[in-house]
Structure formats: structure tokens, C-alpha cells
């Protein structure tokens, strides 16, 4: 069977595990980071309301610089990673177009924050960190998908 004739193993266990690890898990971890580090966001308030819990006071055991990175950049990086991984796993373009579509989407979302269309704070560093996360997803998911 040639590479062109190969059937995508969407029903295989390996493919499902890959999808969970590269799409669902990063979004879930990002949600937990919002819960612990950003109690002032819509996502956190949703968690508190649904699960009837209160915001944690603080995480004194985490160094300040790590808390800053987790609070400001890691959740966005995780959703950018998951978005790129999802595009690459779903699309059959070898990652070529889905990667660029994700980068355009990331940039447009940040610009919409700058222009006041979406709530949030525009930051060039967000675009840089999210681009790095997307590139990491492309570097990891593309060879993983090719091996399946």
C-alpha cells in the first residue's frame, strides 16, 4: 500500500490517544491554570459557579516568575498548541495549510482584542508565545501522524 492509498486510522486506539493528548489535555490543563492563577476571568468564574467552589487564595509554593508565566502566557500557549494540533490531525494537508491557518487565526484574535472587538488585553508577546506553541505542535504532531 503506497502512502497515497493509506487509510487514515481515525478509529484506531493510537489515533484516539493522540487526539486526546494533543487537543483535549492541553485545553483542560489551560482551564486548570485559569482556575488557579486567574480568578478574575470569565472561565474561572464559570468554574466557581458550576462546581460551587471559591477562588484559591494563592499558590505560595510556586516561584513568582513561574506564576507570572503560567498566569499570562501558558493558557494561551496551550490553546494555540491544541488548535494547531487539531487542525493538523483533522486536515489531510500534511500540516502545510492548517499550520498557517492557525497562525492567522491567532494573530486575528489578538488584533481583535486590540481593536476592542473581543474582551482581553492585546499583547505582542502573546502572539510570539502562541506562534512558538503552534510551531511546537507542528513539529510534534506531523511526524506522529505520519507514523500512524
Coordinates of C-alpha atoms in Angstrom, one line a residue:
X1 CA 0.0 0.0 0.0
X2 CA 1.5 3.3 -1.0
X3 CA 1.4 6.4 1.1
X4 CA -1.4 7.9 -1.0
X5 CA -3.5 4.8 -0.6
X6 CA -3.0 4.6 3.2
X7 CA -6.3 5.0 5.0
X8 CA -6.4 7.4 7.9
X9 CA -6.8 5.4 11.2
X10 CA -9.4 7.6 12.7
X11 CA -10.9 4.7 14.5
X12 CA -7.7 3.3 15.9
X13 CA -6.8 3.4 19.5
X14 CA -3.4 5.1 18.8
X15 CA -5.2 7.9 16.8
X16 CA -7.7 8.5 19.6
X17 CA -5.0 8.7 22.3
X18 CA -3.0 11.1 20.0
X19 CA -6.1 13.3 19.7
X20 CA -6.7 13.4 23.4
X21 CA -3.0 14.1 24.3
X22 CA -2.6 16.8 21.7
X23 CA -6.1 18.5 21.8
X24 CA -8.2 17.8 24.9
X25 CA -5.4 17.6 27.5
X26 CA -3.8 21.0 26.7
X27 CA -7.2 22.7 26.9
X28 CA -8.0 21.0 30.2
X29 CA -4.7 22.0 31.7
X30 CA -5.2 25.6 30.5
X31 CA -8.6 25.6 32.2
X32 CA -7.0 24.5 35.4
X33 CA -4.4 27.2 35.1
X34 CA -7.1 29.8 34.7
X35 CA -8.8 28.3 37.8
X36 CA -5.7 28.6 40.0
X37 CA -3.9 31.6 38.6
X38 CA -6.6 33.9 37.1
X39 CA -9.7 34.0 39.3
X40 CA -10.8 37.3 37.6
X41 CA -11.6 35.7 34.2
X42 CA -14.9 34.5 32.7
X43 CA -13.6 30.9 32.6
X44 CA -12.7 31.0 36.3
X45 CA -16.0 32.5 37.3
X46 CA -17.7 29.8 35.3
X47 CA -15.7 27.0 37.1
X48 CA -16.5 28.6 40.5
X49 CA -20.2 28.8 39.7
X50 CA -20.6 25.3 38.2
X51 CA -18.6 23.5 40.8
X52 CA -19.7 25.7 43.8
X53 CA -16.2 26.5 44.9
X54 CA -14.4 29.6 45.8
X55 CA -11.2 31.0 44.2
X56 CA -8.0 29.7 45.8
X57 CA -6.2 32.3 47.8
X58 CA -2.7 31.9 46.2
X59 CA -0.1 29.4 45.5
X60 CA 2.7 30.4 47.8
X61 CA 4.8 27.4 46.8
X62 CA 5.1 28.5 43.2
X63 CA 8.0 30.9 42.5
X64 CA 6.9 34.4 41.4
X65 CA 8.4 34.2 37.9
X66 CA 6.7 30.8 37.2
X67 CA 3.4 32.1 38.4
X68 CA 3.8 35.1 36.1
X69 CA 4.4 32.8 33.1
X70 CA 1.6 30.4 34.0
X71 CA -0.8 33.3 34.5
X72 CA 0.0 35.4 31.5
X73 CA 1.2 33.1 28.7
X74 CA 0.8 29.3 29.3
X75 CA -3.0 29.1 28.9
X76 CA -2.9 30.9 25.6
X77 CA 0.1 28.7 24.5
X78 CA -1.9 25.6 25.4
X79 CA -5.0 26.6 23.4
X80 CA -2.7 27.6 20.4
X81 CA -1.0 24.2 20.7
X82 CA -4.3 22.4 20.8
X83 CA -5.8 24.4 17.9
X84 CA -2.8 23.7 15.7
X85 CA -2.7 20.0 16.7
X86 CA -6.4 19.7 16.0
X87 CA -6.0 21.2 12.5
X88 CA -3.1 19.0 11.7
X89 CA -4.8 15.9 12.9
X90 CA -8.1 16.6 11.1
X91 CA -6.9 18.0 7.9
X92 CA -5.1 15.9 5.3
X93 CA -2.8 18.6 4.1
X94 CA 0.4 17.3 5.7
X95 CA 0.2 20.3 8.1
X96 CA 1.1 22.8 5.5
X97 CA -2.2 24.8 5.4
X98 CA -3.6 24.0 8.8
X99 CA -0.5 25.4 10.5
X100 CA -0.7 28.7 8.6
X101 CA -4.5 29.0 9.1
X102 CA -3.9 28.6 12.9
X103 CA -1.2 31.3 12.9
X104 CA -3.5 33.7 11.0
X105 CA -6.4 32.9 13.5
X106 CA -4.1 33.5 16.5
X107 CA -3.0 36.9 15.1
X108 CA -6.5 37.9 14.2
X109 CA -7.8 37.0 17.7
X110 CA -5.1 39.2 19.3
X111 CA -5.8 42.1 17.0
X112 CA -9.5 41.9 17.7
X113 CA -8.6 42.4 21.4
X114 CA -6.5 45.4 20.4
X115 CA -9.4 46.9 18.4
X116 CA -11.9 46.2 21.2
X117 CA -13.9 43.7 19.2
X118 CA -13.1 40.9 21.8
X119 CA -12.5 41.4 25.5
X120 CA -8.9 40.8 26.6
X121 CA -5.6 42.6 26.6
X122 CA -3.6 42.8 23.4
X123 CA 0.0 41.8 23.8
X124 CA 2.6 41.2 21.1
X125 CA 4.2 38.6 23.5
X126 CA 1.0 36.6 23.3
X127 CA 1.4 36.4 19.5
X128 CA 5.1 35.4 19.9
X129 CA 4.4 32.7 22.6
X130 CA 1.4 31.3 20.7
X131 CA 3.3 31.1 17.5
X132 CA 6.0 29.2 19.3
X133 CA 3.4 26.8 20.7
X134 CA 1.9 26.3 17.2
X135 CA 5.3 25.6 15.8
X136 CA 5.9 23.1 18.6
X137 CA 2.6 21.4 17.8
X138 CA 3.6 21.2 14.2
X139 CA 6.9 19.7 15.0
X140 CA 5.4 17.1 17.3
X141 CA 2.1 16.2 15.6
X142 CA 3.2 16.0 12.0
X143 CA 5.8 13.1 12.5
X144 CA 3.4 11.5 15.0
X145 CA 0.6 11.4 12.4
X146 CA 2.9 10.2 9.7
X147 CA 3.9 7.2 11.9
X148 CA 0.3 6.1 12.4

